[in-house]
Backbone as JSON Lines, residues from 0, in Angstrom:
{"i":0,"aa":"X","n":[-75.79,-37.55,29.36],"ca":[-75.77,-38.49,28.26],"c":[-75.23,-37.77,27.01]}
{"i":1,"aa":"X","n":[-74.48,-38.1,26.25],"ca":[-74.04,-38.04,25.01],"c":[-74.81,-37.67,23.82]}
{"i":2,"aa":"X","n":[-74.66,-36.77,23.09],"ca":[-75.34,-36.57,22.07],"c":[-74.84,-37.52,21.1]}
{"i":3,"aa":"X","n":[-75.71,-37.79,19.8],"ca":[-75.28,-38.7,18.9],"c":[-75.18,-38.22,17.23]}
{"i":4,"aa":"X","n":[-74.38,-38.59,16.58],"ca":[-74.33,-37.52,15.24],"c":[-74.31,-38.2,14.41]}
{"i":5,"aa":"X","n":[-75.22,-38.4,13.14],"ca":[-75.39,-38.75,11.5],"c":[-73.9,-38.27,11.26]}
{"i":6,"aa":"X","n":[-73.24,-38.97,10.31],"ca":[-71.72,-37.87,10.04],"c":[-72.65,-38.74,7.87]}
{"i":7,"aa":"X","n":[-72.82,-37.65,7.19],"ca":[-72.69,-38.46,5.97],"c":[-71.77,-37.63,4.55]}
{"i":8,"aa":"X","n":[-71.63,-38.54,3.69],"ca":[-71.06,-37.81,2.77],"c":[-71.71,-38.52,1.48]}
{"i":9,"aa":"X","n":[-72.13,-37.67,0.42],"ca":[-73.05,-37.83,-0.26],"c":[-72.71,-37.47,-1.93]}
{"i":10,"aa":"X","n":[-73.01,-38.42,-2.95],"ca":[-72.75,-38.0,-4.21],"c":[-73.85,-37.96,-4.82]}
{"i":11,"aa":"X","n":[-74.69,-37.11,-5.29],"ca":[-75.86,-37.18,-5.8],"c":[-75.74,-37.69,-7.24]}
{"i":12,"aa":"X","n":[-76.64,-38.1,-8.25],"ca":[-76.31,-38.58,-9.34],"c":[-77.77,-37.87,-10.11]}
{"i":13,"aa":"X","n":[-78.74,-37.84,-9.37],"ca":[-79.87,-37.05,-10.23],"c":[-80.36,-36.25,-9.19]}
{"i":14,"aa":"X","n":[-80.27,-35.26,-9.47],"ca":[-80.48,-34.08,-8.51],"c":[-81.9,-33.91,-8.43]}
{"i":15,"aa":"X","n":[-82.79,-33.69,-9.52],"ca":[-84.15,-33.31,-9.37],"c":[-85.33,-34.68,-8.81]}
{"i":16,"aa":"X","n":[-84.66,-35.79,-9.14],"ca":[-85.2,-37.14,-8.1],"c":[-84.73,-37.0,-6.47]}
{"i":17,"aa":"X","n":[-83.65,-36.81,-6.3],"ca":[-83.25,-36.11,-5.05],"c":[-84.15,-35.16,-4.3]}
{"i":18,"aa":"X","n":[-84.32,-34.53,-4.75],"ca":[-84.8,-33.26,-4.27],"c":[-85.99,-33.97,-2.99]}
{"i":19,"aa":"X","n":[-87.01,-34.58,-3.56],"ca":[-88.17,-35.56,-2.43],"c":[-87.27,-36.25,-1.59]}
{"i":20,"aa":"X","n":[-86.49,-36.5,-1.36],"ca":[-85.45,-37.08,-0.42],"c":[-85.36,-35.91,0.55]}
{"i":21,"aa":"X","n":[-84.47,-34.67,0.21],"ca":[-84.46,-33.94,0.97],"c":[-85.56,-32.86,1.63]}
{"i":22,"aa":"X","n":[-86.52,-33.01,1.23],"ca":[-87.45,-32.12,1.55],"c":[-88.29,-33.11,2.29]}
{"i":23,"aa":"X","n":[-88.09,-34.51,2.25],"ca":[-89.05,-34.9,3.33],"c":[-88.43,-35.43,4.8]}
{"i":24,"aa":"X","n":[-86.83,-35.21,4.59],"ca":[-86.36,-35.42,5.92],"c":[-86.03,-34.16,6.91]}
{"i":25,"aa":"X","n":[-87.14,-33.51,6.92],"ca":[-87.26,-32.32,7.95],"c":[-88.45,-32.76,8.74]}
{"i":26,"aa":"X","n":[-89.37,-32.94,8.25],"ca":[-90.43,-33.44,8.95],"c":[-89.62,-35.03,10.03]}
{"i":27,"aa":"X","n":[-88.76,-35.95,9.1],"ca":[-88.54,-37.22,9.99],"c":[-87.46,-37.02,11.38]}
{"i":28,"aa":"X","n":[-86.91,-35.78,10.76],"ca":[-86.03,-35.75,11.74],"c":[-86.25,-34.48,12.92]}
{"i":29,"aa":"X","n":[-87.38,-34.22,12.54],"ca":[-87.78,-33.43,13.96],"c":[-88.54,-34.47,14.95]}
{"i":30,"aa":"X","n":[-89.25,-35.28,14.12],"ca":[-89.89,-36.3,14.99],"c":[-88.65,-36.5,15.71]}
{"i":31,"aa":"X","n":[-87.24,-37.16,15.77],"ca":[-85.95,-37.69,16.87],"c":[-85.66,-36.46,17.03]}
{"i":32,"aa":"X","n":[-85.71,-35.37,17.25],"ca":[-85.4,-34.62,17.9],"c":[-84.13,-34.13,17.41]}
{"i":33,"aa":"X","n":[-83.54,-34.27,15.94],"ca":[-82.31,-33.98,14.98],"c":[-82.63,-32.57,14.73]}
{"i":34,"aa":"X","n":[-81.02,-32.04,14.61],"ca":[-80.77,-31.15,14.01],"c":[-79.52,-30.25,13.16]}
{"i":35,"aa":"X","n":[-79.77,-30.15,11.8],"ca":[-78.71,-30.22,10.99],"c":[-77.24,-29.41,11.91]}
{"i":36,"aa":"X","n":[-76.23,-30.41,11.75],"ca":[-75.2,-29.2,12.11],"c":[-74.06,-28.62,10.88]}
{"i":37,"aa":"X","n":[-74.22,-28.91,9.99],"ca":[-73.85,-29.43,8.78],"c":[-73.89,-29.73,7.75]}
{"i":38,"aa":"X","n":[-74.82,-29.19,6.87],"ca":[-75.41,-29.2,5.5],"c":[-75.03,-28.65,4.23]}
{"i":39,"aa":"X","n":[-74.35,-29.75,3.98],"ca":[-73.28,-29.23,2.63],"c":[-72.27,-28.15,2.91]}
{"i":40,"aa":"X","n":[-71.94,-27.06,1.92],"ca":[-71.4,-26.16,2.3],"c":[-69.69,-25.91,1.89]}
{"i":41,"aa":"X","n":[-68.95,-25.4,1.85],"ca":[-67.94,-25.14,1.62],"c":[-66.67,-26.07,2.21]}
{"i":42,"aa":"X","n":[-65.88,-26.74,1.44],"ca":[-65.17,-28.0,2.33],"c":[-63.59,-27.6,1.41]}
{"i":43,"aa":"X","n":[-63.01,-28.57,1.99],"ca":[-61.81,-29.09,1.67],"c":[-60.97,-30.52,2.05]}
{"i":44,"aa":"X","n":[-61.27,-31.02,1.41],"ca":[-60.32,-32.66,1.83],"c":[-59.19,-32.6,1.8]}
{"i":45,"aa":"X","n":[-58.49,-32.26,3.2],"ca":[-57.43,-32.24,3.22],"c":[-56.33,-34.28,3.0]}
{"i":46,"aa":"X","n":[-57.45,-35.17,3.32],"ca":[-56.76,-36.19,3.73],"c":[-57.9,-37.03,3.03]}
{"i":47,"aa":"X","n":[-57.3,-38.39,2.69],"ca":[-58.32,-39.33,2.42],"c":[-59.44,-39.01,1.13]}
{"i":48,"aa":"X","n":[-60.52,-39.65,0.85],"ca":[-61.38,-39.15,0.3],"c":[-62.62,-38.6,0.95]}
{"i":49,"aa":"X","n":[-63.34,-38.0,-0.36],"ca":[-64.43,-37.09,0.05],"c":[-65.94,-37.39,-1.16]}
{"i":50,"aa":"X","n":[-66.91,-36.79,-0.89],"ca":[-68.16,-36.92,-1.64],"c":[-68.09,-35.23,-2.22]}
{"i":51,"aa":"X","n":[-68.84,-34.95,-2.84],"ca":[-69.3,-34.04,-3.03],"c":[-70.03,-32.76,-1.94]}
{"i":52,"aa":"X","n":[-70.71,-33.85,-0.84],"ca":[-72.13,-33.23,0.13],"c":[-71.09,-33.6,1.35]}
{"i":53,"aa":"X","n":[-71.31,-33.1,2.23],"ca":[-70.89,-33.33,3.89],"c":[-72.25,-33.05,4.54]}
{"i":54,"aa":"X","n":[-72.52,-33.95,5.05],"ca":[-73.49,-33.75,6.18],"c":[-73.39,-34.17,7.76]}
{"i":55,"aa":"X","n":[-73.76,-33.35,8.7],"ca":[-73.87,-34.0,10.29],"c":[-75.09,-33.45,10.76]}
{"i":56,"aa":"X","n":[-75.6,-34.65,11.18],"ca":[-77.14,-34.64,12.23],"c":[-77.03,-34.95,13.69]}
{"i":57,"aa":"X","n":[-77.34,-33.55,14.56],"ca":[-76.74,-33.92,15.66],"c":[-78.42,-34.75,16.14]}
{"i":58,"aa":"X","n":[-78.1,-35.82,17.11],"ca":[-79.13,-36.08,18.15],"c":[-79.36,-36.35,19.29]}
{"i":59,"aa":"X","n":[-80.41,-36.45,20.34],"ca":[-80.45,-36.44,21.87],"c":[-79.15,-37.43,22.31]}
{"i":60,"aa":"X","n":[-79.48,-38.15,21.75],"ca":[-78.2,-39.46,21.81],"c":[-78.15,-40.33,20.98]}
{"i":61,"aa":"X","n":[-77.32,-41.84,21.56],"ca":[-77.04,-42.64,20.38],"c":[-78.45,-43.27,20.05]}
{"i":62,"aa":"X","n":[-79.12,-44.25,21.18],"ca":[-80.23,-44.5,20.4],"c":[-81.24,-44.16,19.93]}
{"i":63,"aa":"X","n":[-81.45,-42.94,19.98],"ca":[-82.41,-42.11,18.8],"c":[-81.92,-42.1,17.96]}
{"i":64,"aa":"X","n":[-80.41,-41.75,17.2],"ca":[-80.03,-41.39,16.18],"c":[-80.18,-43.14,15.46]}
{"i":65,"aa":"X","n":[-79.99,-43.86,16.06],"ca":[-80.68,-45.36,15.35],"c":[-81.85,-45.29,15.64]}
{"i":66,"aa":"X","n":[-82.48,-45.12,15.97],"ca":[-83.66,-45.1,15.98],"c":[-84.72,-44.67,14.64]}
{"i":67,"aa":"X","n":[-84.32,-43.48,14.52],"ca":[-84.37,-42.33,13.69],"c":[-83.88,-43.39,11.96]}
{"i":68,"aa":"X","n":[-83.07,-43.68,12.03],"ca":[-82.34,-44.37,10.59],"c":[-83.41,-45.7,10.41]}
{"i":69,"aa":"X","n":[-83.41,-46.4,11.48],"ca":[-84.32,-47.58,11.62],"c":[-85.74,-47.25,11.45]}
{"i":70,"aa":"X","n":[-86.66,-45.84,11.82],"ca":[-87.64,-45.67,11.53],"c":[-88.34,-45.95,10.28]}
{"i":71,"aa":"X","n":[-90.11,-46.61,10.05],"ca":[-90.77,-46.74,8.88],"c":[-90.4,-45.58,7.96]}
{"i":72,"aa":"X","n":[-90.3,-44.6,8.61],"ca":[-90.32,-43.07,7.75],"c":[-88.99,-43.07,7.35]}
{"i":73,"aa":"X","n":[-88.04,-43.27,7.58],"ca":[-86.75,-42.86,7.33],"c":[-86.61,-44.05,6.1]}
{"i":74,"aa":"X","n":[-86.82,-45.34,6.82],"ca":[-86.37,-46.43,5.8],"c":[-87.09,-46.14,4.39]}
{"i":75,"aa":"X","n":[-88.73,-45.74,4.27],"ca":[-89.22,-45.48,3.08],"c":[-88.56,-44.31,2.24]}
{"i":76,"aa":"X","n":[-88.04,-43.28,2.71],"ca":[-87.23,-42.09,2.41],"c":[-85.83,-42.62,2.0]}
{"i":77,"aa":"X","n":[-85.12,-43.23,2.97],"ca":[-84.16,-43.86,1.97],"c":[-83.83,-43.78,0.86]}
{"i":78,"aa":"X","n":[-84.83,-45.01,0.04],"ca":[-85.06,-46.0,-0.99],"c":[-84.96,-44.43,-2.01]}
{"i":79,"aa":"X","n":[-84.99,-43.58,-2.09],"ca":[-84.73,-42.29,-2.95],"c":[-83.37,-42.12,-3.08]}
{"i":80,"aa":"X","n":[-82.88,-42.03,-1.29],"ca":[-81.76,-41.45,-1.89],"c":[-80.85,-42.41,-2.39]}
{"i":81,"aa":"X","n":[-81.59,-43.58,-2.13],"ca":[-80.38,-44.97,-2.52],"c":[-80.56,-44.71,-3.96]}
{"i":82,"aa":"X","n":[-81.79,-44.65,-4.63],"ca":[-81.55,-44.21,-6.09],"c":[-81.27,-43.44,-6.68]}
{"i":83,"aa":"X","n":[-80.67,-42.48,-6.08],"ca":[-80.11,-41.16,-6.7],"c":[-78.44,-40.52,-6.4]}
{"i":84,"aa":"X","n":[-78.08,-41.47,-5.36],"ca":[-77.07,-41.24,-4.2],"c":[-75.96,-41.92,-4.06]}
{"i":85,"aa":"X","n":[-74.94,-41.73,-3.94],"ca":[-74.16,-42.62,-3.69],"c":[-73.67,-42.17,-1.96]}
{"i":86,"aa":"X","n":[-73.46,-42.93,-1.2],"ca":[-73.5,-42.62,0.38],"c":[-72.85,-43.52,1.76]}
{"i":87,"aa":"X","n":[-72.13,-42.54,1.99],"ca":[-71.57,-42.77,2.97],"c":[-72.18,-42.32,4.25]}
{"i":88,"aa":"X","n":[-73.21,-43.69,5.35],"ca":[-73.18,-42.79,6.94],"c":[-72.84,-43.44,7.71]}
{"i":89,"aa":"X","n":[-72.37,-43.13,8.89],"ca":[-72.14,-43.53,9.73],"c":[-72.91,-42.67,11.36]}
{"i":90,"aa":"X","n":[-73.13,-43.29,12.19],"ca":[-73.58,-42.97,13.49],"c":[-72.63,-42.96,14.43]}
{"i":91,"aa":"X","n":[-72.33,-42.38,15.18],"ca":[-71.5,-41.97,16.04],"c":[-71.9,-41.05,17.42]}
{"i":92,"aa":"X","n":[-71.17,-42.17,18.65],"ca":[-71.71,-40.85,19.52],"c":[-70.73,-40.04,20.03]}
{"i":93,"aa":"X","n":[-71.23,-38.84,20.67],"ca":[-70.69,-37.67,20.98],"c":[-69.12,-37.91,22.04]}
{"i":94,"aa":"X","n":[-68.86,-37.07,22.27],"ca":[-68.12,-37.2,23.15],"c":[-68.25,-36.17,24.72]}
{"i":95,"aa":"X","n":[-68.48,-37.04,25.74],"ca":[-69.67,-36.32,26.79],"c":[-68.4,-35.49,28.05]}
{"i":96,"aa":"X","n":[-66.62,-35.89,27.5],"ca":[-65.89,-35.93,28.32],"c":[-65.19,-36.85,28.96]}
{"i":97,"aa":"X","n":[-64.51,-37.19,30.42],"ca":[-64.4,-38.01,31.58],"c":[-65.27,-38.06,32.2]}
């Protein structure tokens, strides 16, 4: 089965309201079994546009990684970064081969 990946890109707008956003999605995303592959870090947009943040969350597969977004915990966590954030995600699954 296919692994499944968070792909996000992220503009923060208040960093220190932020901050409870990110410090409580370690705990949500060990519950699905996520793990960062991708956390910010050094970039370049070669094409198209970009955010500030790059992020990818790999997971077991696709429906955990909805799962995981759809969760009470995730949806209440959200509502932070929706107020602090400007954001791009998308879910996507892996590619397992032929």
């Amino acid at each position: 089965m296919a692994k499944a990946y968070w792909i996000v890109h992220v503009e923060v707008n208040n960093e220190e309201a932020y901050k409870a956003y990110a410090v409580a999605n370690p705990a949500i995303f060990k519950k699905f079994g996520a793990k960062f592959i991708v956390r910010s870090g050094k970039y370049e947009c070669l094409e198209g546009n970009s955010r500030s943040r790059n992020v990818v969350i790999e997971f077991p597969d696709y429906a955990t990684a909805v799962a995981c977004y759809k969760s009470p915990e995730y949806q209440s966590n959200m509502k932070i970064r929706q107020a602090n954030a400007i954001t791009d995600l998308i879910i996507v699954e892996g590619y397992d081969g032929p």
